Short mmCIF file of C-alpha atoms in Angstrom, two decimals:
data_model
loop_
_atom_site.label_atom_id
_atom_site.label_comp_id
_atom_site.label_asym_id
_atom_site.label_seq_id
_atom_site.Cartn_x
_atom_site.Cartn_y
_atom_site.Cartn_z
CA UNK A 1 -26.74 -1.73 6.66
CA UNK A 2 -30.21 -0.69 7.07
CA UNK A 3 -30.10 -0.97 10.66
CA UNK A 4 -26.68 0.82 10.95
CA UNK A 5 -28.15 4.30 9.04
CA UNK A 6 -31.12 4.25 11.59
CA UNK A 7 -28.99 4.04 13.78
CA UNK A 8 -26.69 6.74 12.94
CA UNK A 9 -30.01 8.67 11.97
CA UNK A 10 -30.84 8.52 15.97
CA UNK A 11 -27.71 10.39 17.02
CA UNK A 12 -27.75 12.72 14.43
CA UNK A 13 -31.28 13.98 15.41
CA UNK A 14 -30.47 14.65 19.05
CA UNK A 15 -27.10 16.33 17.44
CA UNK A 16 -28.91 18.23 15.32
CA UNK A 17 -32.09 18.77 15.83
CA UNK A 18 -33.76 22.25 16.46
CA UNK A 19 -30.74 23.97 13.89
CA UNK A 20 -32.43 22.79 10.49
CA UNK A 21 -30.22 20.16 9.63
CA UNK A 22 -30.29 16.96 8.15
CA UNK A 23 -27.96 13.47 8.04
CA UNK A 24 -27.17 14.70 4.21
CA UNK A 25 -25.78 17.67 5.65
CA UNK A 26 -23.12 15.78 7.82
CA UNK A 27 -22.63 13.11 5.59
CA UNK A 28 -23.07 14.18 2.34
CA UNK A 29 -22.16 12.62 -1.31
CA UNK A 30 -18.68 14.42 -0.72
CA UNK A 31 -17.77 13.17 2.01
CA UNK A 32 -18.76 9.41 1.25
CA UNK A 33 -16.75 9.45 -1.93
CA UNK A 34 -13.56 10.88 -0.12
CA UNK A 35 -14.15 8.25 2.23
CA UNK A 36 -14.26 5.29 -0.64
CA UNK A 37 -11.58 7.11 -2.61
CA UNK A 38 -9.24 6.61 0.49
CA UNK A 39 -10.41 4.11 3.22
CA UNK A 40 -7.22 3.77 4.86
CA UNK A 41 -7.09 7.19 5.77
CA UNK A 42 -9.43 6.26 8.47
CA UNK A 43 -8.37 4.66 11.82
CA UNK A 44 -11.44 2.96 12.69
CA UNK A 45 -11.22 0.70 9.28
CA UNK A 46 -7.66 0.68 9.86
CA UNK A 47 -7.55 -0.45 12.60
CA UNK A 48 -10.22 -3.50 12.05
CA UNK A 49 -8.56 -4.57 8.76
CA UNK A 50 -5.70 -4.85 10.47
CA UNK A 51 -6.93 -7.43 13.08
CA UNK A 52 -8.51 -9.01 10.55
CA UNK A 53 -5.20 -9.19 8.14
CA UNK A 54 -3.21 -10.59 10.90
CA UNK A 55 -5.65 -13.01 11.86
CA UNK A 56 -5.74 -14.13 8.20
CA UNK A 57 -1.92 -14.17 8.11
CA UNK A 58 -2.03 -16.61 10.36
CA UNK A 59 -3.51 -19.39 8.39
CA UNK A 60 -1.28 -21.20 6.49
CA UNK A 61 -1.42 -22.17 3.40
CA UNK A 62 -0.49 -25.97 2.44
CA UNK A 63 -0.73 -28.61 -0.65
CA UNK A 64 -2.53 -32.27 0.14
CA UNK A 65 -3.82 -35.24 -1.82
CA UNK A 66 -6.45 -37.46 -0.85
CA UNK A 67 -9.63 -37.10 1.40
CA UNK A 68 -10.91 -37.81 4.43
CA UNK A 69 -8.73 -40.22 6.22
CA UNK A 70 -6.59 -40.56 2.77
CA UNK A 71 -5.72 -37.21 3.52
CA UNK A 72 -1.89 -36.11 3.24
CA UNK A 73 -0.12 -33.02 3.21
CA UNK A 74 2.87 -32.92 0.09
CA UNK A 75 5.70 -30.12 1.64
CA UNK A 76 7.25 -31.37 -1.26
CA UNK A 77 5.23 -30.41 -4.03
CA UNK A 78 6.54 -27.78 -6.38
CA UNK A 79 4.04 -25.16 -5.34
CA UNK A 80 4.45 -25.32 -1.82
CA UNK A 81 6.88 -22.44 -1.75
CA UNK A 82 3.44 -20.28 -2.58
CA UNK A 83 2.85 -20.59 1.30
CA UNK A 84 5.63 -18.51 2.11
CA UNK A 85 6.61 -16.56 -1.17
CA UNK A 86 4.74 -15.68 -3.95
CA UNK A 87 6.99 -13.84 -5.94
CA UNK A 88 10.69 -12.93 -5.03
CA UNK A 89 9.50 -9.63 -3.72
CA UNK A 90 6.21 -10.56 -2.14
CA UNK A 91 5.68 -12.36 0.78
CA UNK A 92 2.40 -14.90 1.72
CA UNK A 93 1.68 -12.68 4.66
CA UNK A 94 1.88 -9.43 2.14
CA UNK A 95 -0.08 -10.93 -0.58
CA UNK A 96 -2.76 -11.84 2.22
CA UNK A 97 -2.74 -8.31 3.43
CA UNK A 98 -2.68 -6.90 -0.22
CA UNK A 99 -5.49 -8.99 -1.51
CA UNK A 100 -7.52 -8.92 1.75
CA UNK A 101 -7.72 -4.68 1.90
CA UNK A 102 -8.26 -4.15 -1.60
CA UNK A 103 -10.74 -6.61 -2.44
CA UNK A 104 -12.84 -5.36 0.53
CA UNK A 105 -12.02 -1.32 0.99
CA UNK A 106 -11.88 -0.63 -2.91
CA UNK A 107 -14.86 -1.02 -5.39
CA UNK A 108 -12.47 -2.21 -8.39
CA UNK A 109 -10.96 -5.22 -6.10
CA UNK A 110 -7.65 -7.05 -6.52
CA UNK A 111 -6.39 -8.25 -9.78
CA UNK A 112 -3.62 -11.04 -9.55
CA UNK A 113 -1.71 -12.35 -11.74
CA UNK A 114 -0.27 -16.02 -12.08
CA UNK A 115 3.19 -15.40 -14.26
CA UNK A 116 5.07 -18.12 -15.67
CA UNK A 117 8.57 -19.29 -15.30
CA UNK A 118 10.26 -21.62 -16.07
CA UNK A 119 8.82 -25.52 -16.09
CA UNK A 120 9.98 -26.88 -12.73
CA UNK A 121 9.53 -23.72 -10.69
CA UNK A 122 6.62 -22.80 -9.13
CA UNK A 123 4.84 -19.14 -10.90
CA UNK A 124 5.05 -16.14 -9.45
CA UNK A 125 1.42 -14.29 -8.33
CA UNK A 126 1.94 -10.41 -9.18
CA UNK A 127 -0.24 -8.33 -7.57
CA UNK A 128 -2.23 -5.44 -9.51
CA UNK A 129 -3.41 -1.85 -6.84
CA UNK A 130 -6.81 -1.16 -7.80
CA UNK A 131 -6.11 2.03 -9.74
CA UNK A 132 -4.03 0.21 -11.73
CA UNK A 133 -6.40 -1.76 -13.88
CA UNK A 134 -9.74 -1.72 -15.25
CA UNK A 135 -11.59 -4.95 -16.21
CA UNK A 136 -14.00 -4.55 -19.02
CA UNK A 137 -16.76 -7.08 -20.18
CA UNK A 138 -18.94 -8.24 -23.05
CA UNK A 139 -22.52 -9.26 -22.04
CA UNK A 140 -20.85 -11.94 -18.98
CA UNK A 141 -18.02 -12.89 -20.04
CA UNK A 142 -14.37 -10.61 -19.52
CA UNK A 143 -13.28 -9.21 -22.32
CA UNK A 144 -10.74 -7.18 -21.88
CA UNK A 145 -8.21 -6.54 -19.10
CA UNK A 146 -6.43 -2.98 -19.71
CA UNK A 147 -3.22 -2.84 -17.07
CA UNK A 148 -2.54 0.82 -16.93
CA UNK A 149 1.40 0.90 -15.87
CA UNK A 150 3.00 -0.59 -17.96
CA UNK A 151 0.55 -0.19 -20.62
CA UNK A 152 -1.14 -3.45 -21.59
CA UNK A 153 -3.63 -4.93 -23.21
CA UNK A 154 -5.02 -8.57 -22.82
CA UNK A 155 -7.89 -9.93 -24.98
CA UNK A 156 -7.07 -13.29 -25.69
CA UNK A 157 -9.76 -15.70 -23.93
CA UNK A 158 -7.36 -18.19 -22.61
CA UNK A 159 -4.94 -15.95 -21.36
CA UNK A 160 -7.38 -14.29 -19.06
CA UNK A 161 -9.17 -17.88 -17.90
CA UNK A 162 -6.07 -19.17 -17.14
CA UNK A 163 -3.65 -16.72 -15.28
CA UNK A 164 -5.82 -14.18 -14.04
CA UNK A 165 -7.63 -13.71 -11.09
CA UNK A 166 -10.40 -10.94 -10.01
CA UNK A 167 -10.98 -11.08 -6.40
CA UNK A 168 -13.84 -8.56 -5.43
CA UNK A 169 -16.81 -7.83 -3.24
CA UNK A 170 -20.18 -8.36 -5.05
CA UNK A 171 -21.93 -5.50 -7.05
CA UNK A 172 -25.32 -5.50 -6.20
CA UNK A 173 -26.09 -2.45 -7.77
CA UNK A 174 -24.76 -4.20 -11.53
CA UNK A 175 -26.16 -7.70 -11.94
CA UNK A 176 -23.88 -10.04 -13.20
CA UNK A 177 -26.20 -10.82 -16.18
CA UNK A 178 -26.84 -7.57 -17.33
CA UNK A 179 -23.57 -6.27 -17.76
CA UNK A 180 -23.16 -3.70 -20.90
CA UNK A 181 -20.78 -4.49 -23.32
CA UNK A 182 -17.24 -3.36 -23.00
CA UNK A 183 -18.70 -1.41 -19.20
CA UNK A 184 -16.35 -1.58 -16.61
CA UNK A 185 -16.72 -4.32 -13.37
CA UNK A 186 -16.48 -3.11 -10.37
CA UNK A 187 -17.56 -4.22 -6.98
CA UNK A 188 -19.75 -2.66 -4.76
CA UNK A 189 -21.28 -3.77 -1.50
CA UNK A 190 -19.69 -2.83 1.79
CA UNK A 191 -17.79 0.33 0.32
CA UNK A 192 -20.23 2.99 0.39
CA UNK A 193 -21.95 1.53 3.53
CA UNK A 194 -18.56 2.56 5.49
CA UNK A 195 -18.29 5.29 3.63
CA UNK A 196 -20.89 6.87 4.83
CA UNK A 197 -20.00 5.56 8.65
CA UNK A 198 -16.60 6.68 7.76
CA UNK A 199 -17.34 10.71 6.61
CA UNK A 200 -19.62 10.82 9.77
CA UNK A 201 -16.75 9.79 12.52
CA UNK A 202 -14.47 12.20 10.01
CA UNK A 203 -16.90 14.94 10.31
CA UNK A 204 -17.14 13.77 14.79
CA UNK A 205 -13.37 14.29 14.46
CA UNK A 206 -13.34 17.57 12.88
CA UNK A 207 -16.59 19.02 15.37
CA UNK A 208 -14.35 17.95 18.46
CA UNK A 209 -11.34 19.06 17.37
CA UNK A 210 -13.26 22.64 16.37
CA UNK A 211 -14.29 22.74 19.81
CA UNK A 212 -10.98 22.03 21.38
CA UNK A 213 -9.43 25.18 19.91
CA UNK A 214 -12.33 27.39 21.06
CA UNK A 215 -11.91 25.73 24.71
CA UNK A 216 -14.72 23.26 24.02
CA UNK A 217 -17.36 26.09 23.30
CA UNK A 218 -18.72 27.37 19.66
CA UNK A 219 -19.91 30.92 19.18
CA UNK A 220 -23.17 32.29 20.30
CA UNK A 221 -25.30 34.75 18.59
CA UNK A 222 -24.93 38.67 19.26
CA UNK A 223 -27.90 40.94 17.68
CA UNK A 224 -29.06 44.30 18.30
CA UNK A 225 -31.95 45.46 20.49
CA UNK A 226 -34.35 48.32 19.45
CA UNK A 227 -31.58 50.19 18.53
CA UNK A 228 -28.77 49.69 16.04
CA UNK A 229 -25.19 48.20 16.09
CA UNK A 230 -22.28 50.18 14.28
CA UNK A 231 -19.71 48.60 12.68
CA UNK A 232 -17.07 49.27 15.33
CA UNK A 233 -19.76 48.45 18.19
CA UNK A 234 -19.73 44.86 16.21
CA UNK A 235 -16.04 44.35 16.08
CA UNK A 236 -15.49 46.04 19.80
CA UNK A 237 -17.87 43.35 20.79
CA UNK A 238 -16.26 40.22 18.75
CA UNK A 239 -13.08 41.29 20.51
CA UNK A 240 -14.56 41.24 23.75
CA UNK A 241 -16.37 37.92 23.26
CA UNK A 242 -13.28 35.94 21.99
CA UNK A 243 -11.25 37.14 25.11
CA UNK A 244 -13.86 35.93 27.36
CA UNK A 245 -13.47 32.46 25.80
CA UNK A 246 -9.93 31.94 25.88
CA UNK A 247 -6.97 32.14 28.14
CA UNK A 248 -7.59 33.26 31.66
CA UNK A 249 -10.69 35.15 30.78
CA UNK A 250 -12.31 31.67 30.00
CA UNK A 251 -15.42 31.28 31.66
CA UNK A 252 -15.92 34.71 32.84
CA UNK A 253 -19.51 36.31 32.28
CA UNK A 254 -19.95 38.65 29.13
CA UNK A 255 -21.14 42.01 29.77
CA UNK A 256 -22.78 43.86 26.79
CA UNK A 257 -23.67 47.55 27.01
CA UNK A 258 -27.07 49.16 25.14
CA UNK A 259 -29.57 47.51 23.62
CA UNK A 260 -27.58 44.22 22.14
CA UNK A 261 -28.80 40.75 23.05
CA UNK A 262 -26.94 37.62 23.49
CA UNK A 263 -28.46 34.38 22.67
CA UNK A 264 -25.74 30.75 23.57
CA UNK A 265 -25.94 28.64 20.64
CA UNK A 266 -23.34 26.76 21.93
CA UNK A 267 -23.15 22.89 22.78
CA UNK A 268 -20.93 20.83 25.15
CA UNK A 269 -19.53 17.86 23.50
CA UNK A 270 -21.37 16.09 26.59
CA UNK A 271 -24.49 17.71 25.65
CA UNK A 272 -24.52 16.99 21.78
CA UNK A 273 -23.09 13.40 23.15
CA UNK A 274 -20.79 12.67 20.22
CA UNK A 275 -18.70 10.41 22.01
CA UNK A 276 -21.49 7.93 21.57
CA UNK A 277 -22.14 8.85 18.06
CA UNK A 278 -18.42 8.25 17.49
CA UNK A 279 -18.02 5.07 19.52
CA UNK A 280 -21.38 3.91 17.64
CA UNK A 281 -19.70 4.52 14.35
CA UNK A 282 -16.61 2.99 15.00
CA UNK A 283 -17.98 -0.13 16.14
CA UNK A 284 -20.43 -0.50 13.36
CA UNK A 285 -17.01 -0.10 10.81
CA UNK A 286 -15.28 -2.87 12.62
CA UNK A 287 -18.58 -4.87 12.14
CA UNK A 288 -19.18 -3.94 8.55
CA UNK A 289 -15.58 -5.56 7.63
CA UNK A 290 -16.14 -8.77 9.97
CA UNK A 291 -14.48 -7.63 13.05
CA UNK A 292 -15.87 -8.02 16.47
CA UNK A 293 -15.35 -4.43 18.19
CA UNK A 294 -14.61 -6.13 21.20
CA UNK A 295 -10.83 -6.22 19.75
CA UNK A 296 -10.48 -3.05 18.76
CA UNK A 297 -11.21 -0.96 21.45
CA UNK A 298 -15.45 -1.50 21.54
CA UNK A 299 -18.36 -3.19 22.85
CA UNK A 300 -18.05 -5.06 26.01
CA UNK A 301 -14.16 -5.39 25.67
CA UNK A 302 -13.82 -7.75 29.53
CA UNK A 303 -11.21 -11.21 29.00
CA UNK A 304 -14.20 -13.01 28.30
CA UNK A 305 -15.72 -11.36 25.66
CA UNK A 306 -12.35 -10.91 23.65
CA UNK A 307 -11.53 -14.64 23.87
CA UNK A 308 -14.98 -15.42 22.25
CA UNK A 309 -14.68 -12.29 19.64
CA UNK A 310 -11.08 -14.29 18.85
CA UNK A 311 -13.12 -17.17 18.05
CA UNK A 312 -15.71 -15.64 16.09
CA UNK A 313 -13.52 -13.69 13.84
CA UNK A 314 -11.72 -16.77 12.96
CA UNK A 315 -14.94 -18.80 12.34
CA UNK A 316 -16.92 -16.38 10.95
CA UNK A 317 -14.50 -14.06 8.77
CA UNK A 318 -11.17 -15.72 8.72
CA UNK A 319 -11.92 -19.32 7.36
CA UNK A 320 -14.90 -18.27 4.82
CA UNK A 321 -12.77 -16.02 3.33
CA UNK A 322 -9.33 -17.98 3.20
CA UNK A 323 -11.46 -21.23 1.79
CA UNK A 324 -13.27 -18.82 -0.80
CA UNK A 325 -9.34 -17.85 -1.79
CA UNK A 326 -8.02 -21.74 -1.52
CA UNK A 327 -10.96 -22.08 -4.35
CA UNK A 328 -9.95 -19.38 -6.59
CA UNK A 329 -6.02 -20.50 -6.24
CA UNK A 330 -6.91 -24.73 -6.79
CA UNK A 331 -8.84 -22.92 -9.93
CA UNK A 332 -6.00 -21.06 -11.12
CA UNK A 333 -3.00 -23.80 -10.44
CA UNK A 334 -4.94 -26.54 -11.51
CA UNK A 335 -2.95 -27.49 -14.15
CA UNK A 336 0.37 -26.90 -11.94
CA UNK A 337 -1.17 -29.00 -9.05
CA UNK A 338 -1.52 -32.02 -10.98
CA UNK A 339 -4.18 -33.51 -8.82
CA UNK A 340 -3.26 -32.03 -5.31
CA UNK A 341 -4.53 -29.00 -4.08
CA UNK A 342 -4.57 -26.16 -1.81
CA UNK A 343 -5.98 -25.79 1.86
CA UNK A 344 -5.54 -24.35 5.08
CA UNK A 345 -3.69 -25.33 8.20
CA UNK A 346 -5.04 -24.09 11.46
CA UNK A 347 -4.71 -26.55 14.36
CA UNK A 348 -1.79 -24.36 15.74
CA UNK A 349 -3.95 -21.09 15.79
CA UNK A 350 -4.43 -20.27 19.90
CA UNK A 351 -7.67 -18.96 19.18
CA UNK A 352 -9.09 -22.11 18.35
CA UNK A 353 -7.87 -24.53 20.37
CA UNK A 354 -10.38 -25.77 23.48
CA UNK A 355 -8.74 -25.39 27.12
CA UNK A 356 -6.02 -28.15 28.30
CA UNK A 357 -8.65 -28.23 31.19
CA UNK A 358 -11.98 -28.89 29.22
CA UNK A 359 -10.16 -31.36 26.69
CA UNK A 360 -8.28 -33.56 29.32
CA UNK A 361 -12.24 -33.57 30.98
CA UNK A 362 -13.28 -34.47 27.90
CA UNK A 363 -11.00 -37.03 27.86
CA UNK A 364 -11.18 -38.85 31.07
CA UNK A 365 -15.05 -38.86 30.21
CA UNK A 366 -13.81 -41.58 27.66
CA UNK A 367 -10.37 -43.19 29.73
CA UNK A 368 -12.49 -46.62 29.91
CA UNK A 369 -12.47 -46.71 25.72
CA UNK A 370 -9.21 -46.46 25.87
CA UNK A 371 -5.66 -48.15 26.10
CA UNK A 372 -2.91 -47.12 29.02
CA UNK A 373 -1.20 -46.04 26.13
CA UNK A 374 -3.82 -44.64 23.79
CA UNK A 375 -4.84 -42.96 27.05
CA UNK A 376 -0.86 -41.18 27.77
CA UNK A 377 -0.80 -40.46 23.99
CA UNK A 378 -3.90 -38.13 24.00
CA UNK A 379 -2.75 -36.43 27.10
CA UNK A 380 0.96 -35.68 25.85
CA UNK A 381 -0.84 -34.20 22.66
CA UNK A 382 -3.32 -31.96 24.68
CA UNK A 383 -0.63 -31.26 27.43
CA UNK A 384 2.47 -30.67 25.48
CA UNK A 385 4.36 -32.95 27.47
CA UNK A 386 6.74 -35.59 26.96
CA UNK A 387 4.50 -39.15 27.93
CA UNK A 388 6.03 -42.18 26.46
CA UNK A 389 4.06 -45.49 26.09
CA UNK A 390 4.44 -48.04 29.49
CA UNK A 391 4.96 -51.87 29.03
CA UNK A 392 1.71 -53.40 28.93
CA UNK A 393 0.08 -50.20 28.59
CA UNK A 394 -2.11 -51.78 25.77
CA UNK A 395 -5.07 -52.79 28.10
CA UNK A 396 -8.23 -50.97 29.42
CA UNK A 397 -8.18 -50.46 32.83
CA UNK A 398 -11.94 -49.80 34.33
CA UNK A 399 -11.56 -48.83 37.41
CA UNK A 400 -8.78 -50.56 39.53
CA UNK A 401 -9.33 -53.66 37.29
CA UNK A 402 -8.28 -54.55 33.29
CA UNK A 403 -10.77 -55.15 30.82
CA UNK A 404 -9.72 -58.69 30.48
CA UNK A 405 -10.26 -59.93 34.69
CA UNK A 406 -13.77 -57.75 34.43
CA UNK A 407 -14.16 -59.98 31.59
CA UNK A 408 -13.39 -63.24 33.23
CA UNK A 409 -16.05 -65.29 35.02
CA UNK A 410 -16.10 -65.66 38.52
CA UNK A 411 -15.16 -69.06 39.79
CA UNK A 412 -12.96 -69.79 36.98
CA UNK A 413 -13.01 -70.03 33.15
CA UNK A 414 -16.40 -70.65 32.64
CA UNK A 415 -16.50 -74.24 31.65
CA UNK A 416 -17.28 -75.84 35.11
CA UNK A 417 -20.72 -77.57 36.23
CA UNK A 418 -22.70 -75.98 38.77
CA UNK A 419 -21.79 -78.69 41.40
CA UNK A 420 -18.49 -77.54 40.77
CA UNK A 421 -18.49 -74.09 42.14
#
C-alpha cells in the first residue's frame, strides 16, 4: 500500500500546496477510523465488494469422493443442502456475502458457527456480525469466545475446535506468536489501508459538494489598505461579495471602494484537479479488495479489457478465496463428511469458459486423434448442440481416407513377393 499513499501524496501536494497543509490534514486519524468503523458507508468499496460478492456467489459449492480421475460428485450426501441453505433463514449466496464483507471490511472478521441438530440432518452455520463477538486468547491458542447478544460464554477447548470458525484478514501488526494472554484477536491488514483511501474520496466528496453550493467558487480574502475597515464596512462588503457569487450576479466583477484589497484564494475543481484524485482513489479501493476497476466504472473500461478483468477477478480473487473457505468448512465438517469433502464447481461460470471459436480451433488442430464420433461428441459439448454418434463413426478419418486404408499396404496385404506386384 506503499505505492498507493505516494500516490495519493502526489495529488495532495498539487491540491494543497502553497496553503500550509499536509496529507494528515485531509486524512487524518479521524477520518480513517470513521472510515473502518463503517466501510459500507462508502460507494467506492461498495461498489467493488459487491462485484466481488456476486462473482463469489457464483461458485458453487458441492461434496465429492475420490481424486483425480476417481473423482465423483455425491448430490446425495447429507451435507449437500449446505450449497444452497445453511440455516433455515440463511441462504449460500447470503452466507457468501456475509462472510466475504466482514472478514475483509472489519478488523474483528466473521465468526461462524456450526450448530447441531439432530443426527441425520445436516447442521446449521449461524453467522456472528463483527460487533457481536470478541475472541480472546492465551499465549496461541483461543481461549475464550464471549458472544455478546445473547450473552455467552464458551471456554471449553473442544467446543471451540470443533464448531467454530474465525474467518479474518491477517494482523500484521499482532504476531500470531506473541499474542498476550486473554488480549483480544483481531485482524488487520487491508482495513486501515482503505481507510485512509476511503476518508480522502469522503473528504473529495465533501470539497466538491462545498463548491457546488457556492457556484463552484470558495471565498477570497478581503483586507484593509492603509486605512482601516469598520465593522459595518466589513459586513456591507460580505454582503456585496456573496451577491456577486450567486444567482444572476454570478460572475460579475467586484468593485470595492477605499483602501480595501482583494486577494482570490479560490480554486476551480479543474484547477485543484480532484477528479483525478478521486478517480485515483476509487480505483486503488477496488484494487485493495481484489477488484479490477475496469468493472466498476475505472481504468481502461473498453469490451476488451472488462472480459479479461472478468477473468482475473475470478482467478485471482474468486477461487483463492472460495478454496481457502472449502478448507476451513472440510476442517469443520470433517467428522459429518465421513470421508468426502467440499469443493467448488465452476465449469458453468461464462467468465471462464474459452470462445466456441478458439476451442472448436483447438479442436480440429487434433480431428486426426480422434474418432467420427469422439470428434461430434467434443463439438456438441463446446457448441451446445444436439450431435448424436453416426454408424461407423468409430474410425479416424485423415484426410479423405480412414486410418485403417492409410494403414494398408499398397498392392495388397503385404504378404506378396516382389515378382508379384
Amino acid at each position: 500500500m506503499r505505492k498507493i499513499f505516494e500516490t495519493l501524496r502526489g495529488y495532495l501536494s498539487r491540491f494543497l500546496g502553497g496553503n500550509g497543509l499536509t496529507i494528515i490534514d485531509v486524512c487524518d486519524e479521524e477520518a480513517v477510523q470513521d472510515y473502518i468503523r463503517d466501510p459500507f458507508s462508502n460507494s467506492s468499496f461498495c461498489l467493488a465488494m459487491q462485484k466481488r460478492a456476486d462473482a463469489t456467489k457464483s461458485v458453487k459449492l458441492s461434496i465429492f469422493t475420490g481424486e483425480g480421475e476417481n473423482k465423483k460428485e455425491v448430490p446425495n450426501h447429507s451435507l449437500a443442502i449446505l450449497g444452497e441453505y445453511v440455516s433455515s433463514s440463511i441462504s449460500y449466496a447470503d452466507f457468501i456475502d456475509y462472510v466475504l464483507n466482514w472478514s475483509i471490511a472489519k478488523d474483528k472478521g466473521c465468526l461462524i458457527r456450526k450448530v447441531n441438530g439432530l443426527s441425520w440432518l445436516a447442521p446449521d452455520l449461524r453467522v456472528y456480525h463483527p460487533d457481536n463477538f470478541n475472541i480472546h486468547f492465551n499465549g496461541t491458542e483461543i481461549s475464550r469466545i464471549e458472544i455478546i447478544n445473547p450473552g455467552e460464554n464458551i471456554s471449553d477447548p473442544n467446543e471451540i475446535k470443533n464448531n467454530f470458525l474465525w474467518i479474518k484478514s491477517a494482523n500484521y501488526y499482532q504476531e500470531v506468536a506473541g499474542i498476550s494472554p486473554n488480549s483480544y484477536g483481531t485482524g488487520l491488514s487491508n482495513q486501515n489501508s482503505m481507510g485512509i483511501l476511503g476518508s480522502f474520496i469522503k473528504k473529495v466528496w465533501t470539497w466538491n459538494w462545498r463548491l457546488s453550493k457556492n457556484s463552484g467558487k470558495i471565498n477570497g480574502v478581503i483586507s484593509g489598505g492603509s486605512g482601516h475597515l469598520t465593522k459595518e464596512d466589513r459586513e456591507e462588503i460580505r454582503d456585496r461579495y456573496a451577491a456577486m457569487s450567486s444567482g444572476t450576479n454570478n460572475g460579475k466583477p467586484l468593485i470595492l471602494s477605499g483602501d480595501a484589497k482583494y486577494q482570490d484564494t479560490s480554486k476551480s475543481p479543474i484547477e485543484a484537479d480532484w477528479l483525478n484524485g478521486e478517480k485515483t482513489a476509487h480505483e486503488r479501493i477496488c484494487l485493495s479488495v481484489g477488484v479490477p476497476p475496469e468493472l466498476v466504472g475505472g481504468g481502461q473500461s473498453t469490451y476488451a479489457n472488462r472480459k479479461e478483468a472478468k477473468k482475473e477477478l475470478y482467478t485471482d480473487t474468486v477461487i483463492p478465496w472460495m478454496q481457502d473457505l472449502v478448507n476451513h468448512l472440510n476442517k469443520l465438517f470433517a467428522k459429518e463428511l465421513k470421508g468426502a469433502y467440499f469443493d467448488i464447481k465452476i465449469s458453468h461460470i461464462e467468465a471462464l469458459k474459452l470462445d466456441k471459436a478458439e476451442e472448436l480451433k483447438a479442436l480440429d488442430s487434433i480431428k486426426d486423434r480422434l474418432t467420427v464420433n469422439e470428434y461430434r461428441k467434443a463439438a456438441a459439448e463446446i457448441t451446445g448442440l444436439k450431435i448424436e454418434d453416426i454408424k461407423g463413426g468409430d474410425v479416424i478419418v485423415i484426410g479423405t481416407e480412414t486410418l485403417e486404408n492409410l494403414s494398408t499396404p499398397i498392392g495388397g496385404s503385404g504378404n506378396e513377393k516382389e515378382d508379384d506386384i
